PDB file of C-alpha atoms in Angstrom:
ATOM      1  CA  MET A 181     108.019 106.215  73.439  1.00 58.00           C
ATOM      2  CA  GLU A 182     110.629 104.823  71.084  1.00 70.00           C
ATOM      3  CA  GLY A 183     109.750 103.541  67.617  1.00 77.00           C
ATOM      4  CA  ASN A 184     108.969  99.849  68.005  1.00 87.00           C
ATOM      5  CA  ILE A 185     107.522 100.267  71.494  1.00 91.00           C
ATOM      6  CA  LEU A 186     105.069 102.828  70.102  1.00 90.00           C
ATOM      7  CA  LYS A 187     104.157 100.511  67.217  1.00 92.00           C
ATOM      8  CA  PHE A 188     103.658  97.620  69.619  1.00 93.00           C
ATOM      9  CA  MET A 189     101.398  99.776  71.795  1.00 93.00           C
ATOM     10  CA  GLU A 190      99.371 100.835  68.760  1.00 92.00           C
ATOM     11  CA  GLU A 191      98.952  97.194  67.709  1.00 93.00           C
ATOM     12  CA  ILE A 192      97.766  95.855  71.058  1.00 94.00           C
ATOM     13  CA  SER A 193      95.534  98.908  71.523  1.00 93.00           C
ATOM     14  CA  LYS A 194      93.850  98.171  68.192  1.00 93.00           C
ATOM     15  CA  ASN A 195      93.523  94.401  68.785  1.00 94.00           C
ATOM     16  CA  LYS A 196      92.518  94.732  72.457  1.00 95.00           C
ATOM     17  CA  ARG A 197      94.761  91.762  73.215  1.00 94.00           C
ATOM     18  CA  GLY A 198      98.387  90.700  72.914  1.00 94.00           C
ATOM     19  CA  GLU A 199     100.740  87.729  73.098  1.00 94.00           C
ATOM     20  CA  PHE A 200     102.991  87.759  76.136  1.00 95.00           C
ATOM     21  CA  TYR A 201     105.402  85.509  78.022  1.00 92.00           C
ATOM     22  CA  ILE A 202     105.420  84.856  81.754  1.00 90.00           C
ATOM     23  CA  PHE A 203     108.486  83.162  83.214  1.00 86.00           C
ATOM     24  CA  TYR A 204     107.780  80.604  85.909  1.00 82.00           C
ATOM     25  CA  GLU A 205     110.913  79.201  87.552  1.00 81.00           C
ATOM     26  CA  GLU A 206     112.695  80.720  84.494  1.00 81.00           C
ATOM     27  CA  VAL A 207     110.622  78.592  82.073  1.00 80.00           C
ATOM     28  CA  PRO A 208     108.691  80.729  79.534  1.00 82.00           C
ATOM     29  CA  VAL A 209     104.909  80.280  79.348  1.00 84.00           C
ATOM     30  CA  LYS A 210     103.164  81.907  76.374  1.00 86.00           C
ATOM     31  CA  VAL A 211      99.803  83.541  77.169  1.00 89.00           C
ATOM     32  CA  LEU A 212      97.240  85.571  75.197  1.00 93.00           C
ATOM     33  CA  LEU A 213      96.007  88.422  77.390  1.00 96.00           C
ATOM     34  CA  LYS A 214      92.899  90.545  76.847  1.00 96.00           C
ATOM     35  CA  ILE A 215      93.452  94.276  77.343  1.00 96.00           C
ATOM     36  CA  LEU A 216      90.802  96.088  79.359  1.00 97.00           C
ATOM     37  CA  ASN A 217      92.298  99.574  79.374  1.00 96.00           C
ATOM     38  CA  ILE A 218      95.398 101.547  78.359  1.00 95.00           C
ATOM     39  CA  ASP A 219      95.996 104.635  80.501  1.00 94.00           C
ATOM     40  CA  PHE A 220      98.402 106.903  78.611  1.00 91.00           C
ATOM     41  CA  LEU A 221      98.391 109.480  81.414  1.00 93.00           C
ATOM     42  CA  ARG A 222      99.595 107.033  84.079  1.00 93.00           C
ATOM     43  CA  GLU A 223     101.420 104.888  81.485  1.00 95.00           C
ATOM     44  CA  GLN A 224      99.665 101.744  82.676  1.00 96.00           C
ATOM     45  CA  ILE A 225      97.940  98.796  80.982  1.00 97.00           C
ATOM     46  CA  GLU A 226      95.118  96.789  82.550  1.00 97.00           C
ATOM     47  CA  PHE A 227      94.752  93.137  81.534  1.00 97.00           C
ATOM     48  CA  GLU A 228      92.151  90.476  82.220  1.00 96.00           C
ATOM     49  CA  ILE A 229      93.742  87.380  83.763  1.00 94.00           C
ATOM     50  CA  ASN A 230      92.721  84.209  85.594  1.00 89.00           C
ATOM     51  CA  PRO A 231      93.904  82.643  88.896  1.00 87.00           C
ATOM     52  CA  LYS A 232      96.420  80.408  87.102  1.00 85.00           C
ATOM     53  CA  ILE A 233      98.117  83.390  85.468  1.00 89.00           C
ATOM     54  CA  GLU A 234      97.974  85.292  88.757  1.00 90.00           C
ATOM     55  CA  ALA A 235      99.928  82.485  90.428  1.00 84.00           C
ATOM     56  CA  MET A 236     102.705  82.829  87.848  1.00 86.00           C
ATOM     57  CA  ILE A 237     102.712  86.650  87.950  1.00 92.00           C
ATOM     58  CA  SER A 238     103.146  86.537  91.726  1.00 88.00           C
ATOM     59  CA  GLN A 239     106.529  84.850  91.311  1.00 81.00           C
ATOM     60  CA  GLU A 240     108.286  87.095  88.761  1.00 81.00           C
ATOM     61  CA  LYS A 241     106.079  90.219  88.897  1.00 91.00           C
ATOM     62  CA  GLN A 242     106.681  91.033  85.234  1.00 93.00           C
ATOM     63  CA  ILE A 243     105.684  89.892  81.759  1.00 95.00           C
ATOM     64  CA  TYR A 244     107.541  89.974  78.446  1.00 95.00           C
ATOM     65  CA  ALA A 245     106.584  90.670  74.855  1.00 94.00           C
ATOM     66  CA  LYS A 246     108.410  90.271  71.559  1.00 91.00           C
ATOM     67  CA  TYR A 247     107.925  92.636  68.613  1.00 90.00           C
ATOM     68  CA  LYS A 248     110.043  92.739  65.434  1.00 86.00           C
ATOM     69  CA  ASP A 249     112.933  90.839  67.101  1.00 83.00           C
ATOM     70  CA  GLU A 250     112.987  93.201  70.085  1.00 89.00           C
ATOM     71  CA  VAL A 251     112.046  92.128  73.597  1.00 92.00           C
ATOM     72  CA  PHE A 252     110.041  94.339  75.959  1.00 94.00           C
ATOM     73  CA  VAL A 253     109.332  93.920  79.650  1.00 94.00           C
ATOM     74  CA  LEU A 254     106.238  95.173  81.491  1.00 96.00           C
ATOM     75  CA  ARG A 255     106.417  95.484  85.279  1.00 96.00           C
ATOM     76  CA  ALA A 256     103.450  94.198  87.284  1.00 96.00           C
ATOM     77  CA  ILE A 257     102.101  96.975  89.548  1.00 97.00           C
ATOM     78  CA  ILE A 258      98.823  95.604  90.951  1.00 96.00           C
ATOM     79  CA  TRP A 259      97.221  92.227  90.378  1.00 95.00           C
ATOM     80  CA  ASN A 260      94.630  89.823  91.708  1.00 94.00           C
ATOM     81  CA  LYS A 261      92.941  86.678  90.389  1.00 91.00           C
ATOM     82  CA  GLU A 262      91.047  88.612  87.688  1.00 94.00           C
ATOM     83  CA  ASN A 263      93.035  91.705  86.736  1.00 96.00           C
ATOM     84  CA  LEU A 264      96.625  92.776  86.198  1.00 97.00           C
ATOM     85  CA  ILE A 265      97.915  96.334  85.869  1.00 97.00           C
ATOM     86  CA  THR A 266     101.405  96.792  84.427  1.00 97.00           C
ATOM     87  CA  SER A 267     103.696  99.611  83.463  1.00 97.00           C
ATOM     88  CA  PHE A 268     104.124 100.509  79.808  1.00 96.00           C
ATOM     89  CA  PRO A 269     106.699  98.301  78.035  1.00 95.00           C
ATOM     90  CA  ARG A 270     110.389  99.131  78.021  1.00 93.00           C
ATOM     91  CA  PHE A 271     113.335  97.427  76.387  1.00 92.00           C
ATOM     92  CA  ALA A 272     114.427  94.389  78.395  1.00 88.00           C
ATOM     93  CA  VAL A 273     117.948  94.533  79.837  1.00 76.00           C
ATOM     94  CA  GLU A 274     118.027  90.748  79.577  1.00 73.00           C
ATOM     95  CA  PRO A 275     116.005  89.557  76.518  1.00 68.00           C
ATOM     96  CA  LYS A 276     114.964  86.308  78.200  1.00 70.00           C
ATOM     97  CA  ILE A 277     112.719  85.221  75.331  1.00 69.00           C
ATOM     98  CA  ASN A 278     115.727  84.997  72.987  1.00 68.00           C
ATOM     99  CA  ARG A 279     117.806  82.690  75.166  1.00 67.00           C
ATOM    100  CA  GLU A 280     119.719  80.069  73.220  1.00 68.00           C
ATOM    101  CA  TYR A 281     120.005  77.662  76.156  1.00 74.00           C
ATOM    102  CA  VAL A 282     117.413  76.391  78.617  1.00 80.00           C
ATOM    103  CA  ARG A 283     117.593  78.145  81.972  1.00 86.00           C
ATOM    104  CA  VAL A 284     115.906  77.070  85.198  1.00 91.00           C
ATOM    105  CA  LYS A 285     115.476  78.682  88.569  1.00 91.00           C
ATOM    106  CA  CYS A 286     117.551  76.877  91.168  1.00 94.00           C
ATOM    107  CA  SER A 287     115.723  74.740  93.696  1.00 90.00           C
ATOM    108  CA  ASN A 288     115.549  75.748  97.348  1.00 89.00           C
ATOM    109  CA  LYS A 289     115.757  72.059  98.229  1.00 91.00           C
ATOM    110  CA  LYS A 290     118.843  71.560  96.043  1.00 93.00           C
ATOM    111  CA  PRO A 291     120.592  74.959  95.940  1.00 95.00           C
ATOM    112  CA  VAL A 292     123.572  75.707  93.707  1.00 97.00           C
ATOM    113  CA  LEU A 293     126.347  77.553  95.549  1.00 97.00           C
ATOM    114  CA  LEU A 294     128.975  79.870  94.083  1.00 96.00           C
ATOM    115  CA  GLU A 295     132.167  80.763  95.897  1.00 95.00           C
ATOM    116  CA  ILE A 296     133.840  83.874  94.465  1.00 93.00           C
ATOM    117  CA  GLU A 297     137.520  83.749  95.308  1.00 88.00           C
ATOM    118  CA  ASN A 298     138.329  87.393  94.517  1.00 77.00           C
ATOM    119  CA  ILE A 299     135.992  88.681  97.247  1.00 81.00           C
ATOM    120  CA  LYS A 300     135.944  85.560  99.461  1.00 80.00           C
ATOM    121  CA  LEU A 301     132.172  85.246  99.280  1.00 84.00           C
ATOM    122  CA  CYS A 302     129.732  82.357  98.857  1.00 90.00           C
ATOM    123  CA  VAL A 303     126.294  83.017  97.333  1.00 94.00           C
ATOM    124  CA  THR A 304     123.308  80.923  96.273  1.00 96.00           C
ATOM    125  CA  LEU A 305     122.610  81.081  92.550  1.00 97.00           C
ATOM    126  CA  ARG A 306     119.196  82.316  91.473  1.00 94.00           C
ATOM    127  CA  ASP A 307     119.145  80.428  88.155  1.00 95.00           C
ATOM    128  CA  ILE A 308     121.438  78.478  85.860  1.00 95.00           C
ATOM    129  CA  SER A 309     121.873  77.301  82.262  1.00 92.00           C
ATOM    130  CA  GLU A 310     124.624  75.370  80.506  1.00 90.00           C
ATOM    131  CA  ARG A 311     126.247  78.668  79.570  1.00 91.00           C
ATOM    132  CA  GLY A 312     125.617  80.980  82.489  1.00 94.00           C
ATOM    133  CA  PHE A 313     123.837  81.908  85.718  1.00 96.00           C
ATOM    134  CA  SER A 314     122.632  84.810  87.852  1.00 95.00           C
ATOM    135  CA  PHE A 315     122.899  85.755  91.518  1.00 96.00           C
ATOM    136  CA  LYS A 316     122.270  88.675  93.853  1.00 94.00           C
ATOM    137  CA  LEU A 317     124.703  90.654  96.001  1.00 94.00           C
ATOM    138  CA  PRO A 318     124.199  93.493  98.509  1.00 92.00           C
ATOM    139  CA  LYS A 319     124.950  96.895  96.988  1.00 90.00           C
ATOM    140  CA  GLU A 320     127.929  97.417  99.285  1.00 90.00           C
ATOM    141  CA  ILE A 321     129.730  94.457  97.672  1.00 90.00           C
ATOM    142  CA  HIS A 322     131.163  95.442  94.304  1.00 85.00           C
ATOM    143  CA  ILE A 323     132.086  93.269  91.355  1.00 91.00           C
ATOM    144  CA  GLU A 324     132.645  94.732  87.902  1.00 93.00           C
ATOM    145  CA  VAL A 325     130.634  94.121  84.747  1.00 95.00           C
ATOM    146  CA  GLY A 326     132.911  92.823  81.989  1.00 95.00           C
ATOM    147  CA  GLU A 327     135.477  91.398  84.401  1.00 94.00           C
ATOM    148  CA  ASP A 328     136.520  87.740  84.761  1.00 95.00           C
ATOM    149  CA  TYR A 329     136.325  86.021  88.150  1.00 94.00           C
ATOM    150  CA  SER A 330     137.408  82.657  89.546  1.00 94.00           C
ATOM    151  CA  GLY A 331     135.793  80.477  92.140  1.00 94.00           C
ATOM    152  CA  LYS A 332     134.035  77.210  92.867  1.00 95.00           C
ATOM    153  CA  ILE A 333     130.519  75.986  92.172  1.00 97.00           C
ATOM    154  CA  THR A 334     128.712  73.323  94.191  1.00 97.00           C
ATOM    155  CA  ILE A 335     125.933  71.558  92.297  1.00 97.00           C
ATOM    156  CA  ASN A 336     124.269  68.230  93.122  1.00 95.00           C
ATOM    157  CA  GLU A 337     126.552  68.209  96.192  1.00 93.00           C
ATOM    158  CA  LYS A 338     129.656  68.151  93.954  1.00 96.00           C
ATOM    159  CA  THR A 339     132.177  70.987  93.827  1.00 97.00           C
ATOM    160  CA  PHE A 340     133.999  72.181  90.679  1.00 97.00           C
ATOM    161  CA  PRO A 341     136.445  75.024  89.983  1.00 95.00           C
ATOM    162  CA  LEU A 342     135.211  77.571  87.482  1.00 94.00           C
ATOM    163  CA  LYS A 343     135.856  80.896  85.789  1.00 95.00           C
ATOM    164  CA  PHE A 344     133.115  83.305  84.780  1.00 96.00           C
ATOM    165  CA  LYS A 345     132.597  86.728  83.252  1.00 97.00           C
ATOM    166  CA  VAL A 346     130.009  89.181  84.593  1.00 96.00           C
ATOM    167  CA  LEU A 347     127.783  90.372  81.730  1.00 94.00           C
ATOM    168  CA  TYR A 348     125.343  92.752  83.396  1.00 92.00           C
ATOM    169  CA  LYS A 349     123.871  93.953  86.662  1.00 92.00           C
ATOM    170  CA  THR A 350     120.408  95.306  87.462  1.00 90.00           C
ATOM    171  CA  GLU A 351     119.237  97.104  90.578  1.00 90.00           C
ATOM    172  CA  ARG A 352     116.685  95.284  92.725  1.00 87.00           C
ATOM    173  CA  PRO A 353     114.146  96.802  95.153  1.00 84.00           C
ATOM    174  CA  ASP A 354     115.643  94.874  98.094  1.00 89.00           C
ATOM    175  CA  ASN A 355     118.864  96.945  98.124  1.00 89.00           C
ATOM    176  CA  THR A 356     120.779  94.404  96.018  1.00 93.00           C
ATOM    177  CA  TYR A 357     122.118  94.065  92.498  1.00 93.00           C
ATOM    178  CA  ARG A 358     121.302  91.049  90.371  1.00 93.00           C
ATOM    179  CA  TYR A 359     124.280  89.934  88.285  1.00 95.00           C
ATOM    180  CA  GLY A 360     124.213  87.858  85.126  1.00 94.00           C
ATOM    181  CA  ALA A 361     127.325  85.894  84.191  1.00 96.00           C
ATOM    182  CA  LYS A 362     128.602  83.390  81.651  1.00 95.00           C
ATOM    183  CA  PHE A 363     130.989  80.498  82.133  1.00 96.00           C
ATOM    184  CA  VAL A 364     134.524  80.870  80.795  1.00 94.00           C
ATOM    185  CA  GLU A 365     136.344  77.692  79.689  1.00 86.00           C
ATOM    186  CA  ILE A 366     133.767  75.400  81.271  1.00 91.00           C
ATOM    187  CA  LYS A 367     134.984  71.815  81.810  1.00 91.00           C
ATOM    188  CA  PRO A 368     132.957  68.856  80.413  1.00 93.00           C
ATOM    189  CA  THR A 369     132.481  67.363  83.892  1.00 95.00           C
ATOM    190  CA  LEU A 370     130.830  70.546  85.142  1.00 95.00           C
ATOM    191  CA  GLU A 371     128.836  70.966  81.933  1.00 93.00           C
ATOM    192  CA  ASN A 372     127.448  67.434  82.329  1.00 94.00           C
ATOM    193  CA  GLU A 373     126.511  68.051  85.961  1.00 95.00           C
ATOM    194  CA  ILE A 374     124.685  71.262  85.047  1.00 95.00           C
ATOM    195  CA  ALA A 375     122.803  69.464  82.255  1.00 92.00           C
ATOM    196  CA  LYS A 376     121.746  66.791  84.751  1.00 94.00           C
ATOM    197  CA  TYR A 377     120.567  69.415  87.237  1.00 95.00           C
ATOM    198  CA  ILE A 378     118.586  71.277  84.563  1.00 93.00           C
ATOM    199  CA  THR A 379     116.879  68.098  83.361  1.00 91.00           C
ATOM    200  CA  GLU A 380     115.777  67.247  86.893  1.00 91.00           C
ATOM    201  CA  ARG A 381     114.478  70.771  87.494  1.00 90.00           C
ATOM    202  CA  GLN A 382     112.585  70.759  84.183  1.00 86.00           C
ATOM    203  CA  ARG A 383     110.725  67.645  85.304  1.00 86.00           C
ATOM    204  CA  GLU A 384     109.820  69.287  88.611  1.00 85.00           C
ATOM    205  CA  ILE A 385     108.683  72.513  86.955  1.00 82.00           C
ATOM    206  CA  ALA A 386     106.686  70.656  84.281  1.00 78.00           C
ATOM    207  CA  LYS A 387     104.662  68.971  87.025  1.00 79.00           C
ATOM    208  CA  ILE A 388     103.856  72.357  88.547  1.00 76.00           C
ATOM    209  CA  LEU A 389     102.948  73.926  85.190  1.00 73.00           C
ATOM    210  CA  ASN A 390     100.595  71.044  84.497  1.00 72.00           C
ATOM    211  CA  THR A 391      98.524  72.205  87.461  1.00 68.00           C
ATOM    212  CA  PHE A 392      98.103  75.573  85.692  1.00 62.00           C
ATOM    213  CA  ALA A 393      96.869  73.995  82.471  1.00 53.00           C
ATOM    214  CA  ASP A 394      93.163  73.918  81.638  1.00 49.00           C
TER     215      ASP A 394
END
């Protein structure tokens, strides 16, 4: 294990608990988890959880931790209403905890659509912020990390032209790649519409998270 990951493991092993973040609909929820066992042979950690945490884990299937300004991700392997087993931490490709702008998962009832002109394709966005978004594509469709693309975005049933740059891609278990992108030269009208969408989604998500609260 690399330096800070090893130190983090030593710390949570000593304390028998750790502070973690679970993202629900892309909103971070801070939780303090008790550690039941650390299996160095299998490289797995067993946590004690409750049904409310289990409901959040079931959506993203991973938890995050922050240690000395570095962000780690732990993949959920097995879980139920009382226990969670994860992989050992690894450095997060996307350090979600350090986001500068609020990001929300897009609503199935009010989807946000992206039309990519270069490949004549329309996709549904997974999540969105005022500075960027993510989406999934089948592996056989190729777009390049670091490249600029043009297209149209439909949000709140309004369509706007846009340019964006692809920042990263990660492989998904469903034979797709998830792409993260940022807006390039975003217009105020689109920025305002995104802000409105995010505010509405935050209200919806807050109501759901309240049901998880004690």
